[in-house]
Each structure stands twice: as structure tokens, then as C-alpha cells.
Short mmCIF file of C-alpha atoms and ligand atoms in Angstrom, two decimals:
data_model
loop_
_atom_site.label_atom_id
_atom_site.label_comp_id
_atom_site.label_asym_id
_atom_site.label_seq_id
_atom_site.Cartn_x
_atom_site.Cartn_y
_atom_site.Cartn_z
CA MET T 561 0.00 0.00 0.00
CA TYR T 562 2.94 2.36 0.62
CA ARG T 563 5.04 1.44 -2.40
CA THR T 564 4.29 4.49 -4.60
CA ARG T 565 7.88 5.74 -4.34
CA LEU T 566 9.27 2.32 -5.14
CA GLY T 567 6.93 1.08 -7.85
CA GLY T 568 6.14 -2.57 -8.41
CA LYS T 569 5.46 -5.29 -5.90
CA LEU T 570 7.83 -6.61 -3.29
CA ASP T 571 9.66 -9.76 -4.35
CA GLY T 572 7.92 -12.81 -2.83
CA ASP T 573 10.92 -14.11 -0.90
CA VAL T 574 11.67 -10.63 0.37
CA LEU T 575 8.09 -10.20 1.53
CA ALA T 576 8.36 -13.44 3.49
CA TYR T 577 11.65 -12.21 4.95
CA VAL T 578 10.50 -8.78 6.06
CA SER T 579 6.94 -9.66 7.02
CA SER T 580 5.98 -9.65 10.69
CA MET T 581 2.47 -10.95 9.98
CA ALA T 582 3.01 -14.24 11.82
CA ASP T 583 4.03 -12.44 15.01
CA ASP T 584 1.44 -9.72 14.58
CA ALA T 585 -1.52 -12.06 15.14
CA ALA T 586 -0.87 -11.47 18.85
CA ILE T 587 -1.41 -7.71 18.48
CA ALA T 588 -4.24 -7.70 15.92
CA ARG T 589 -6.87 -6.70 18.46
CA HIS T 590 -4.61 -4.07 19.98
CA ASP T 591 -3.89 -2.60 16.57
CA ILE T 592 -7.59 -2.25 15.81
CA LEU T 593 -8.33 -0.71 19.22
CA GLY T 594 -5.44 1.70 18.80
CA SER T 595 -6.80 2.71 15.40
CA ILE T 596 -10.25 3.22 16.88
CA ALA T 597 -8.89 5.49 19.62
CA HIS T 598 -6.83 7.40 17.07
CA THR T 599 -9.87 7.91 14.83
CA VAL T 600 -12.03 9.11 17.73
CA MET T 601 -9.32 11.63 18.63
CA LEU T 602 -8.88 12.76 15.00
CA SER T 603 -12.60 13.38 14.80
CA GLU T 604 -12.78 15.23 18.13
CA SER T 605 -9.80 17.36 17.10
CA GLY T 606 -11.46 18.27 13.82
CA LEU T 607 -8.77 16.60 11.72
CA VAL T 608 -11.27 14.13 10.27
CA SER T 609 -14.96 14.91 9.72
CA ARG T 610 -17.63 13.15 11.76
CA LYS T 611 -18.85 11.46 8.60
CA ASP T 612 -15.45 10.12 7.62
CA ALA T 613 -14.71 9.07 11.18
CA SER T 614 -18.00 7.22 11.25
CA ALA T 615 -17.08 5.30 8.08
CA ILE T 616 -13.59 4.49 9.36
CA LEU T 617 -14.91 3.32 12.72
CA GLY T 618 -17.56 1.17 11.02
CA ALA T 619 -14.81 -0.48 8.96
CA LEU T 620 -12.54 -1.00 12.00
CA LEU T 621 -15.36 -2.53 14.04
CA ALA T 622 -16.16 -4.91 11.18
CA ILE T 623 -12.66 -6.43 11.23
CA LYS T 624 -12.44 -9.71 13.12
CA PRO T 625 -8.97 -9.75 14.71
CA GLY T 626 -8.81 -13.55 14.33
CA SER T 627 -9.29 -13.27 10.57
CA LEU T 628 -6.12 -11.20 10.06
CA LYS T 629 -3.82 -14.11 9.33
CA GLY T 630 -2.42 -14.36 5.82
CA GLY T 631 -1.55 -10.74 5.20
CA GLY T 632 -2.61 -10.57 1.54
CA GLY T 633 0.67 -8.98 0.46
CA ALA T 634 0.85 -6.64 3.49
CA GLU T 635 4.13 -6.49 5.38
CA ASP T 636 2.52 -6.26 8.75
CA ILE T 637 -0.70 -5.93 10.69
CA HIS T 638 -0.65 -2.14 10.48
CA GLU T 639 -0.64 -2.14 6.71
CA LEU T 640 -3.25 -4.89 6.57
CA VAL T 641 -5.68 -3.15 8.93
CA GLU T 642 -5.36 0.12 7.04
CA ALA T 643 -5.85 -1.68 3.71
CA LYS T 644 -9.02 -3.31 5.05
CA VAL T 645 -10.33 0.04 6.24
CA VAL T 646 -9.64 1.65 2.86
CA ALA T 647 -11.28 -1.30 1.08
CA ARG T 648 -14.42 -0.93 3.17
CA ALA T 649 -14.65 2.79 3.89
CA GLY T 650 -13.24 4.03 0.56
CA ASP T 651 -11.86 7.57 0.52
CA ALA T 652 -12.67 8.14 4.19
CA GLY T 653 -10.36 5.22 5.00
CA ARG T 654 -7.48 7.08 3.37
CA ARG T 655 -7.61 9.51 6.32
CA LEU T 656 -7.00 6.89 9.03
CA HIS T 657 -3.21 7.23 8.98
CA THR T 658 -3.33 11.02 9.57
CA ALA T 659 -0.76 12.13 12.18
CA ARG T 660 0.43 8.60 12.77
CA SER T 661 3.26 6.31 11.73
CA ARG T 662 3.73 2.59 11.98
CA ASN T 663 6.55 3.47 14.35
CA ASP T 664 4.32 4.87 17.08
CA GLN T 665 1.68 2.32 16.16
CA VAL T 666 3.82 -0.76 16.70
CA SER T 667 5.23 0.69 19.89
CA LEU T 668 1.64 1.22 21.07
CA ASP T 669 0.61 -2.33 20.21
CA ILE T 670 3.61 -3.81 22.01
CA ARG T 671 2.83 -1.79 25.14
CA MET T 672 -0.82 -2.85 25.02
CA LYS T 673 0.10 -6.52 24.64
CA LEU T 674 2.69 -6.37 27.41
CA ARG T 675 0.08 -4.85 29.73
CA ASP T 676 -2.15 -7.86 29.06
CA ASP T 677 0.72 -10.30 29.41
CA ILE T 678 1.90 -8.81 32.69
CA ASN T 679 -1.62 -9.06 34.05
CA SER T 680 -2.20 -12.65 32.96
CA ILE T 681 1.26 -13.85 33.99
CA SER T 682 1.01 -12.11 37.35
CA ALA T 683 -2.34 -13.82 37.88
CA LEU T 684 -0.78 -17.21 37.07
CA ALA T 685 2.13 -16.45 39.39
CA ALA T 686 -0.39 -15.57 42.11
CA GLU T 687 -2.08 -18.95 41.54
CA LEU T 688 1.24 -20.69 42.04
CA VAL T 689 1.85 -18.71 45.24
CA GLY T 690 -1.62 -19.82 46.38
CA ALA T 691 -0.68 -23.45 45.73
CA LEU T 692 2.61 -23.08 47.63
CA LEU T 693 0.82 -21.54 50.61
CA LYS T 694 -1.83 -24.26 50.57
CA VAL T 695 0.72 -27.08 50.66
CA ALA T 696 2.86 -25.14 53.14
CA SER T 697 -0.10 -24.89 55.53
CA ARG T 698 -0.20 -28.71 55.68
CA HIS T 699 3.51 -29.01 56.41
CA THR T 700 4.36 -26.51 59.12
CA LYS T 701 5.56 -29.43 61.28
CA THR T 702 7.09 -31.57 58.56
CA VAL T 703 10.78 -31.68 59.36
CA MET T 704 13.42 -32.04 56.70
CA PRO T 705 17.10 -31.33 56.22
CA LEU T 706 18.14 -27.98 54.78
CA TYR T 707 21.16 -28.07 52.53
CA THR T 708 23.99 -25.77 51.61
CA HIS T 709 26.32 -27.01 48.87
CA LEU T 710 23.74 -29.83 48.73
CA GLN T 711 25.24 -31.11 52.01
CA HIS T 712 23.20 -31.43 55.20
CA ALA T 713 23.16 -28.03 56.87
CA GLN T 714 20.38 -27.46 59.44
CA TYR T 715 17.06 -28.89 60.48
CA GLY T 716 14.24 -27.33 58.50
CA THR T 717 10.52 -27.53 57.88
CA LEU T 718 8.93 -28.15 54.50
CA SER T 719 6.63 -25.13 54.84
CA HIS T 720 9.69 -22.93 55.27
CA TYR T 721 11.05 -24.14 51.92
CA LEU T 722 7.71 -23.62 50.15
CA LEU T 723 7.32 -20.17 51.70
CA ALA T 724 10.75 -19.22 50.37
CA TYR T 725 9.50 -19.71 46.82
CA ALA T 726 6.25 -17.95 47.63
CA ASP T 727 8.36 -14.94 48.65
CA SER T 728 10.43 -15.18 45.51
CA LEU T 729 7.29 -15.25 43.34
CA LEU T 730 5.71 -12.37 45.25
CA ARG T 731 8.82 -10.36 44.38
CA ASP T 732 8.46 -11.44 40.74
CA ILE T 733 4.88 -10.17 40.79
CA ASP T 734 6.05 -6.95 42.38
CA ARG T 735 8.80 -6.51 39.78
CA LEU T 736 6.23 -6.96 37.00
CA ALA T 737 3.92 -4.46 38.66
CA SER T 738 6.71 -1.93 38.71
CA ALA T 739 7.55 -2.57 35.04
CA TYR T 740 3.83 -2.18 34.29
CA GLY T 741 3.98 1.44 35.38
CA ARG T 742 6.68 2.17 32.82
CA ILE T 743 4.95 0.17 30.07
CA ASP T 744 1.56 1.75 30.71
CA CYS T 745 2.41 4.94 28.78
CA SER T 746 1.01 5.64 25.34
CA PRO T 747 3.48 6.42 22.54
CA LEU T 748 0.66 7.15 20.07
CA GLY T 749 1.04 10.53 18.37
CA ALA T 750 4.84 10.42 18.41
CA SER T 751 4.52 9.78 14.69
CA ALA T 752 7.64 8.54 12.85
CA ILE T 753 10.08 10.09 15.33
CA GLY T 754 9.62 13.84 15.59
CA GLY T 755 5.91 14.41 16.27
CA THR T 756 3.41 16.09 13.95
CA SER T 757 2.39 19.57 12.88
CA LEU T 758 -1.27 18.51 12.98
CA LYS T 759 -3.16 19.46 16.11
CA ILE T 760 -3.63 16.09 17.82
CA ASP T 761 -4.40 15.32 21.44
CA ARG T 762 -2.04 12.63 22.69
CA ARG T 763 -3.53 12.54 26.17
CA ARG T 764 -6.94 11.83 24.74
CA THR T 765 -5.85 8.68 22.87
CA ALA T 766 -3.92 7.58 25.94
CA GLY T 767 -7.03 8.04 28.07
CA LEU T 768 -9.29 6.24 25.60
CA LEU T 769 -6.97 3.21 25.72
CA GLY T 770 -6.77 3.19 29.52
CA PHE T 771 -3.12 4.25 29.73
CA GLY T 772 -1.79 5.81 32.91
CA GLY T 773 0.13 8.44 30.92
CA ILE T 774 2.03 9.09 27.71
CA ALA T 775 5.56 8.25 26.58
CA GLU T 776 6.21 11.91 26.01
CA ASN T 777 9.41 12.43 24.02
CA SER T 778 8.60 11.30 20.49
CA ILE T 779 12.13 10.04 19.82
CA ASP T 780 12.10 7.97 22.99
CA ALA T 781 8.53 6.81 22.38
CA THR T 782 9.29 5.36 18.96
CA SER T 783 12.83 4.08 19.29
CA SER T 784 13.26 2.71 22.82
CA ARG T 785 12.51 -0.83 23.80
CA ASP T 786 14.01 -0.79 27.28
CA HIS T 787 10.58 -1.56 28.71
CA VAL T 788 10.45 -4.70 26.55
CA ALA T 789 13.89 -5.74 27.81
CA GLU T 790 12.78 -4.98 31.35
CA TYR T 791 9.75 -7.19 30.94
CA ALA T 792 11.88 -10.02 29.50
CA ALA T 793 14.39 -9.57 32.33
CA ASP T 794 11.61 -9.89 34.90
CA ILE T 795 10.42 -13.05 33.17
CA ALA T 796 13.97 -14.45 32.97
CA ILE T 797 14.45 -13.79 36.69
CA MET T 798 11.15 -15.46 37.51
CA MET T 799 11.99 -18.45 35.31
CA SER T 800 15.38 -18.81 37.01
CA GLY T 801 13.59 -19.12 40.34
CA LEU T 802 11.17 -21.70 38.96
CA SER T 803 14.11 -23.58 37.50
CA ARG T 804 15.81 -23.83 40.89
CA MET T 805 12.63 -25.10 42.47
CA ALA T 806 12.30 -27.61 39.59
CA GLU T 807 15.84 -28.81 40.22
CA ASP T 808 15.11 -29.39 43.92
CA LEU T 809 11.99 -31.35 43.09
CA VAL T 810 13.86 -33.49 40.55
CA ILE T 811 16.37 -34.36 43.27
CA TRP T 812 13.70 -34.90 45.90
CA SER T 813 11.82 -37.32 43.67
CA THR T 814 14.82 -39.63 43.12
CA SER T 815 14.74 -43.03 44.86
CA GLU T 816 17.80 -41.94 46.81
CA PHE T 817 16.00 -38.96 48.35
CA ALA T 818 12.39 -40.14 48.12
CA PHE T 819 11.10 -36.94 49.76
CA ILE T 820 8.24 -36.58 47.30
CA GLU T 821 6.45 -38.53 44.63
CA LEU T 822 5.23 -36.58 41.63
CA GLY T 823 1.61 -36.95 40.56
CA ASP T 824 0.96 -39.40 37.72
CA ALA T 825 -0.80 -36.70 35.72
CA ILE T 826 2.37 -34.65 35.36
CA SER T 827 4.91 -37.47 35.01
CA SER T 828 6.25 -39.02 31.82
CA PRO T 829 6.84 -42.73 31.15
CA SER T 830 9.76 -44.37 29.37
CA SER T 831 9.30 -46.07 26.02
CA VAL T 832 11.41 -48.99 27.19
CA MET T 833 11.83 -49.11 30.99
CA PRO T 834 8.47 -50.12 32.43
CA GLN T 835 9.22 -48.88 35.93
CA LYS T 836 9.89 -45.27 34.91
CA LYS T 837 8.13 -42.21 36.17
CA ASN T 838 10.14 -39.31 34.90
CA PRO T 839 10.01 -35.65 36.00
CA ASP T 840 10.12 -34.34 32.40
CA VAL T 841 8.02 -31.26 33.19
CA LEU T 842 10.56 -30.17 35.75
CA GLU T 843 13.46 -30.77 33.41
CA LEU T 844 11.69 -28.74 30.75
CA THR T 845 11.15 -25.93 33.24
CA ARG T 846 14.92 -25.83 33.78
CA ALA T 847 15.57 -25.72 30.05
CA LYS T 848 12.80 -23.21 29.37
CA ALA T 849 14.42 -20.91 31.91
CA ALA T 850 17.43 -20.99 29.61
CA ASP T 851 15.12 -19.99 26.72
CA ALA T 852 13.83 -17.07 28.79
CA ILE T 853 17.36 -15.86 29.42
CA GLY T 854 18.03 -16.18 25.68
CA GLN T 855 14.93 -14.13 24.92
CA LEU T 856 16.21 -11.29 27.07
CA VAL T 857 19.58 -11.47 25.33
CA SER T 858 17.88 -11.37 21.89
CA ILE T 859 15.96 -8.22 22.80
CA LEU T 860 19.00 -6.45 24.18
CA GLY T 861 21.05 -7.59 21.21
CA ALA T 862 18.51 -6.31 18.68
CA SER T 863 18.37 -2.88 20.27
CA LYS T 864 21.82 -2.17 21.70
CA GLY T 865 23.54 -1.02 18.50
CA LEU T 866 20.67 0.82 16.84
CA ALA T 867 21.18 4.39 15.81
CA THR T 868 18.46 6.41 17.51
CA GLY T 869 15.14 6.23 15.69
CA TYR T 870 13.10 3.27 14.55
CA GLY T 871 15.04 0.53 12.77
CA ARG T 872 13.48 -2.63 11.43
CA ASP T 873 15.68 -4.58 13.84
CA LEU T 874 13.06 -3.69 16.44
CA GLN T 875 10.52 -5.86 14.67
CA GLN T 876 12.66 -8.85 15.60
CA ALA T 877 12.48 -7.91 19.28
CA LYS T 878 8.75 -8.65 19.36
CA ILE T 879 9.32 -12.37 18.82
CA PRO T 880 11.35 -13.06 21.98
CA ALA T 881 9.00 -10.88 24.01
CA TRP T 882 5.99 -12.93 22.94
CA ARG T 883 7.98 -16.12 23.51
CA ALA T 884 8.90 -15.00 27.01
CA SER T 885 5.21 -14.65 27.85
CA GLN T 886 4.42 -18.09 26.46
CA THR T 887 7.30 -19.70 28.31
CA ALA T 888 6.35 -18.14 31.61
CA ALA T 889 2.64 -18.89 31.30
CA GLY T 890 3.35 -22.57 30.61
CA ALA T 891 5.90 -22.93 33.38
CA LEU T 892 3.73 -21.25 36.01
CA ALA T 893 0.72 -23.44 35.24
CA VAL T 894 2.79 -26.61 35.20
CA MET T 895 4.63 -25.83 38.44
CA ARG T 896 1.31 -25.21 40.14
CA ALA T 897 0.08 -28.64 39.01
CA VAL T 898 3.34 -30.20 40.25
CA ILE T 899 3.05 -28.58 43.69
CA LEU T 900 -0.60 -29.46 44.16
CA GLY T 901 -0.20 -32.99 42.80
CA MET T 902 2.95 -34.17 44.58
CA SER T 903 2.75 -36.43 47.58
CA VAL T 904 5.13 -35.71 50.40
CA SER T 905 6.88 -38.46 52.35
CA LYS T 906 7.04 -37.06 55.86
CA ASP T 907 8.83 -40.23 56.94
CA GLY T 908 11.39 -39.95 54.17
CA MET T 909 12.14 -36.36 55.11
CA ALA T 910 12.27 -37.12 58.85
CA ARG T 911 14.56 -40.09 58.24
CA ALA T 912 16.97 -37.90 56.34
CA THR T 913 17.28 -35.55 59.33
CA SER T 914 18.76 -38.33 61.45
CA SER T 915 21.96 -38.55 59.45
CA GLY T 916 24.53 -35.96 58.45
CA TYR T 917 24.95 -34.37 61.91
CA LEU T 918 22.22 -31.77 61.44
CA ASP T 919 22.28 -31.51 65.23
CA ALA T 920 25.82 -30.09 65.25
CA LEU T 921 24.87 -26.41 65.17
CA GLU T 922 22.00 -27.03 67.60
CA VAL T 923 24.40 -28.49 70.17
CA ALA T 924 26.82 -25.59 69.70
CA GLU T 925 24.05 -22.98 70.05
CA THR T 926 22.69 -24.71 73.15
CA LEU T 927 26.13 -24.43 74.75
CA VAL T 928 26.10 -20.72 73.91
CA ALA T 929 22.54 -20.14 75.12
CA ASP T 930 22.52 -22.27 78.24
CA ASN T 931 26.12 -22.06 79.36
CA GLY T 932 27.51 -18.86 77.92
CA VAL T 933 30.23 -20.72 76.02
CA PRO T 934 31.86 -18.51 73.35
CA PHE T 935 30.53 -19.63 69.98
CA ARG T 936 33.99 -20.33 68.55
CA ASP T 937 34.73 -22.65 71.46
CA ALA T 938 31.36 -24.39 71.13
CA HIS T 939 31.96 -24.79 67.39
CA GLY T 940 35.36 -26.35 68.08
CA VAL T 941 34.06 -28.81 70.64
CA VAL T 942 31.19 -29.95 68.47
CA ALA T 943 33.45 -30.23 65.42
CA ARG T 944 35.66 -32.59 67.42
CA LEU T 945 32.60 -34.58 68.46
CA VAL T 946 31.46 -34.85 64.86
CA ARG T 947 34.89 -36.03 63.80
CA MET T 948 34.92 -38.76 66.47
CA ALA T 949 31.35 -39.81 65.74
CA HIS T 950 32.00 -39.88 62.01
CA ASP T 951 35.12 -42.04 62.46
CA ALA T 952 33.17 -44.43 64.68
CA GLY T 953 30.16 -44.38 62.33
CA VAL T 954 27.74 -43.29 65.08
CA GLY T 955 25.56 -40.29 65.99
CA LEU T 956 26.56 -37.60 68.50
CA GLY T 957 24.27 -39.14 71.13
CA GLU T 958 26.12 -42.43 70.96
CA LEU T 959 29.53 -41.09 71.98
CA ASP T 960 30.68 -42.23 75.43
CA ALA T 961 31.71 -40.10 78.40
CA GLY T 962 35.40 -40.51 77.67
CA GLN T 963 34.99 -39.19 74.13
CA LEU T 964 32.97 -36.22 75.37
CA ARG T 965 35.66 -35.38 77.88
CA LYS T 966 38.33 -35.60 75.21
CA ALA T 967 36.36 -33.30 72.90
CA GLN T 968 36.12 -30.52 75.49
CA ALA T 969 39.72 -30.76 76.65
CA GLY T 970 41.14 -27.25 77.15
CA ILE T 971 37.72 -25.54 76.82
CA ARG T 972 35.74 -24.38 79.82
CA ILE T 973 32.32 -25.99 79.69
CA PRO T 974 30.30 -26.68 82.87
CA LYS T 975 30.08 -30.33 83.87
CA GLY T 976 27.23 -32.18 82.17
CA ALA T 977 26.46 -29.31 79.79
CA LEU T 978 27.54 -31.17 76.70
CA VAL T 979 25.43 -34.25 77.51
CA ARG T 980 22.41 -32.00 78.16
CA ALA T 981 22.96 -30.07 74.92
CA ILE T 982 23.19 -33.27 72.89
CA ALA T 983 20.04 -34.64 74.49
CA GLN T 984 18.10 -31.52 73.45
CA ALA T 985 19.26 -31.54 69.87
CA GLY T 986 16.58 -33.57 68.02
CA PRO T 987 14.64 -31.84 65.23
CA GLN T 988 11.44 -31.41 67.21
CA LYS T 989 13.05 -29.68 70.16
CA ALA T 990 15.41 -27.73 67.94
CA LEU T 991 12.61 -26.35 65.76
CA GLN T 992 10.53 -25.57 68.83
CA ARG T 993 13.41 -23.56 70.19
CA ARG T 994 14.32 -21.83 66.94
CA LYS T 995 12.58 -18.47 67.08
CA SER T 996 14.63 -16.06 64.95
CA ARG T 997 12.51 -14.13 62.49
CA GLY T 998 12.13 -15.88 59.16
CA SER T 999 13.67 -19.09 60.45
CA ALA T 1000 12.57 -22.69 60.00
CA GLY T 1001 11.27 -22.72 63.60
CA PHE T 1002 7.71 -24.00 64.09
CA ALA T 1003 6.35 -20.72 65.47
CA GLU T 1004 7.62 -18.71 62.52
CA GLN T 1005 5.79 -20.95 60.07
CA SER T 1006 2.30 -19.91 61.07
CA ARG T 1007 3.27 -16.25 61.31
CA MET T 1008 4.84 -16.24 57.84
CA LEU T 1009 1.89 -18.15 56.39
CA ARG T 1010 -0.49 -15.50 57.69
CA SER T 1011 1.59 -12.61 56.43
CA ARG T 1012 2.14 -14.13 52.95
CA THR T 1013 -1.54 -14.95 52.62
CA ALA T 1014 -2.25 -11.26 53.22
CA ALA T 1015 0.46 -10.25 50.74
CA LEU T 1016 -1.02 -12.58 48.13
CA GLY T 1017 -4.46 -11.05 48.65
CA ALA T 1018 -3.06 -7.55 48.12
CA ALA T 1019 -1.17 -8.65 44.99
CA ARG T 1020 -4.29 -10.27 43.54
CA LYS T 1021 -6.28 -7.10 44.17
CA ALA T 1022 -3.70 -4.96 42.40
CA ILE T 1023 -3.69 -7.31 39.41
CA SER T 1024 -7.45 -7.27 39.02
CA ARG T 1025 -7.53 -3.50 39.47
CA ARG T 1026 -5.16 -3.14 36.52
CA GLU T 1027 -7.17 -5.65 34.47
CA ARG T 1028 -10.35 -3.74 35.18
CA VAL T 1029 -8.86 -0.40 34.08
CA VAL T 1030 -7.85 -1.87 30.72
CA SER T 1031 -10.98 -3.91 30.01
CA ARG T 1032 -13.24 -1.04 31.02
CA ALA T 1033 -11.39 1.39 28.74
CA TYR T 1034 -11.69 -1.01 25.79
CA ARG T 1035 -15.39 -1.61 26.47
CA VAL T 1036 -16.18 2.11 26.70
CA LEU T 1037 -14.09 2.82 23.61
CA GLU T 1038 -15.85 0.16 21.54
CA GLN T 1039 -19.26 1.43 22.67
CA LYS T 1040 -18.26 4.94 21.71
CA ALA T 1041 -17.01 3.75 18.32
CA ARG T 1042 -20.25 1.86 17.70
CA ARG T 1043 -22.27 4.95 18.54
CA LEU T 1044 -20.16 7.19 16.31
CA SER T 1045 -20.17 4.71 13.42
CA SER T 1046 -23.96 4.51 13.39
CA GLY T 1047 -24.52 8.23 14.05
N1 LIG Q 1105 6.23 -4.42 11.42
C1 LIG Q 1105 6.99 -3.39 12.02
C2 LIG Q 1105 7.47 -3.82 13.41
O1 LIG Q 1105 7.03 -4.81 13.89
C3 LIG Q 1105 6.17 -2.18 12.15
C4 LIG Q 1105 6.86 -0.90 12.02
C5 LIG Q 1105 7.38 -0.70 10.66
N2 LIG Q 1105 7.86 0.63 10.49
C6 LIG Q 1105 8.69 0.95 9.48
N3 LIG Q 1105 9.05 2.17 9.43
N4 LIG Q 1105 9.12 0.07 8.64
O2 LIG Q 1105 8.32 -3.20 14.01
#
């Protein structure tokens, strides 16, 4: 439609190469809505007559976004929508692109889609947090080992672990909410790069589309994609967290650990080994996190070397952004199913706490708390005990009086204190005693569950508030367009 200067049609292979039609299906509806808002504003500003606006709006409303697939020779959705409007509304349609460029248009569509994606992905993330809290509430007394370097570290509770990932996801939701504020600015009216001499009202189109504000500087509005990179970074960060959780669950579901058994509905069989129940969904979550990181890198790579102003490179940055949304939506839904469907072996977890000297730090801290022993001394004594017990292949409680005496040689510890400390060191007593804020201690579990449930409620409210602003704006805009097109 724009080839007057060039003459002739675009070569077929070149059209396939430059076309963004396949990726534009995702922004078809946004493109039409953006055009509707633009037309309403043009009419209100007196740049297009009521009659012409009415014809254009009628044509825009008649387009079914889902039908805009093939492209019919158009290079992108913007050209195709305009061509359809011209075909239907005739000369009036030739006024649609007044005071507008595909550069502000595509930037608008991307921002509108990312608003939707942030809302739907945040809602899915909130669902996963809900699942984590639900399972956590059943396991506030389920003891397990905590690991550092994947070596036994301290006694823990399963709820504490699940709450850790709830916190991580709540931060992901928060990060997306913050990015939303920067994305929720309308670039429409920036034109190709430098604005327009026609008297448009940029705030009006922004308002009609439910934007919180405008991306003011027309150079910035058309040529920056930092908000797209920011979105992809937030997704990559979230996926990295999910990947770590997936890795834990893969390990926990091995026969060696046997902490959990994955639900049948999410497990994969082997084509040859009849006994297999494989955690493929978790493995894919790990690998898809790598995709998400790659998507961020693609976006940054496509934009980092661009001379200021729109360059077609930016078209390529849409693809990884869309992919990031797809990846995250799939992973969040699947991880929720995994969490809700897994069965937990309390016995398996409890059994694992009896080996690996998880009581070592408990004994040392008891000596500090009850007997005022300097921590470094307590650490030294218990380390000696662990060494002796390890060599003898027994637990700390099985060492004899002579060994205990030997371990505390040269360190001032009241008589009997070490025996008492060891006797108090089981997981139940230790987790009863552990009170530090945010710890694995039993008391902290119920407090954190309550506070995260409240945080989840607030996050859900904020998400639906944002969804309502957008859907209401679109509804009102479409009603207005229908009225104007029939009037
Ligand atoms: N299809 C293009 C994109 O996705 C739209 C903008 C084209 N603008 C241009 N001046 N060639 O980025």
C-alpha cells in the first residue's frame, strides 16, 4: 500500500523475509483498538470529519482480529488493517493514517500486549503462590534437612522451603507491577520520530486506551525498547527461580531422596523401561528458563547497537518478548500442578534428618545459650565430636563419656552441659526452640503463612484493578465507536 515511491510489488521471498504478519496475530486486536482510539481523537480534534470518522470506525469494528492471518501482500498488521479500512470505507479510509506512523503504532501495540501479558502472567504467578501456601499450611511441622552445597546443613521444615519460593514469586509479581507502570504509557502521536504539525491530542488517545500516561518524548517513544527488555528480564528472573525449584523437586523425587512422589498426571513414562516415572516437566522448566534468558539477550542484542530512531531490527524484538510470555505462562501453570499434585513423604524427610549431623549447630548454640560458652569454642568442641562420631560411624548421642571429655579438653564448659545439649538436639526440640525471624522454627511458620496470605491477597487485588482499568477502557471505547459509526 505504501510502495508508490518504489513502484512494483515486493519480491515474494523478500516479503516473506520482512513480514511480521506471523508475530502480529498477537497484536491484531490491539492494533484495531489503537486505530479506533486514534480515529475518535482525529474526529474530536477536527482533523477528520464526523462522517469520515463514522465510516472508518464502522470499517474498523467490522474487522475480526482472528481473521487477520495471511496478510494478503501486506508487510505487517498495520498495513493490513489500514488496507481493510480503505477497502471498506473508501476515501474516508485514506484519512486513518493522519498524524500517525507505523513506528508509534507498533510501539503502542507492544505496550498494550505487554500490559495484558503482565496481568495474565502475574495472575498465574499468584495462583502458584496460592498453591505453595496451601501445601505449606499442611507441612508446618514436617521436618526435613536444609542443605547448603547440597550437604546437610540445618534442620528445616517443609513449609519454610515452600514459603521461600512464595516470597520469591511475590517479588516477581512486584517486579512486573513496577515494570507495568513504565509500560503503561502511550506512545501514540509520536509519529515517525519527531511528532506532527497537525493538532492532535495525545492525552486523549492515551485516556481512551486506559493508559496511565504518555511516553512523552517522540524520539524515545518510537525508538526505545528498554521496557520490553525490562519485561523479558523480569520473566527471565522469575523463570530462574522456577528452574531452581524444579531442580530441587527433581532431586527430591529420586529413589535416593524419596522426599516426594510426583503426581501421575504430570509425570512421563519411558518407552522402554516399564518402571519409569520421569520428572520431564521439571526438566523442561529448567531448560525453558534458559530460553527465557536467551529471549532477554535477543531483545538487548537487537536494540543495543541501533542508531536512535526506529530501525526494522526492532521488529525482531517482538518475537522473543511474545515467547517470554508463552514460556512463563506454561511454566507457572505446570509448576502449580506439580506442587498441588505431589505427595510428600514425611517419613522420608524425617529419616533424612537423622543422618549428616544436622544436630551439630543445635548443640553448639545450646552451649552458647545455656552455658555462655563462646561460639567459637562451642563450634570447636562440636566439630571434634562430629569427627569422632563420624570415624566411629555413630551419631553424636552415641559417643561415650570418655569421648565427650576428650572433645572438650582445654575448653571451659560446665560439667554435664555437653550431655544435656546433645540430648536436646533432636529436630522437634530444635525447631521448637528456633525463634529467629524468618527461620525454619515452628512458630515462625504460622506467622509467615499469615503474612504471605495477606500479601497474596493484596497482589491479587492490584492485578485485578489493573485488568479492570484496561478492560473497562476497551469496552467504553468500543461502545463509543459503535455509537459514532452509526450516528
Ligand atoms: N512491522 C513493524 C514492526 O514490527 C512495524 C513498524 C514498521 N515501520 C517501518 N518504518 N518500517 O516493528
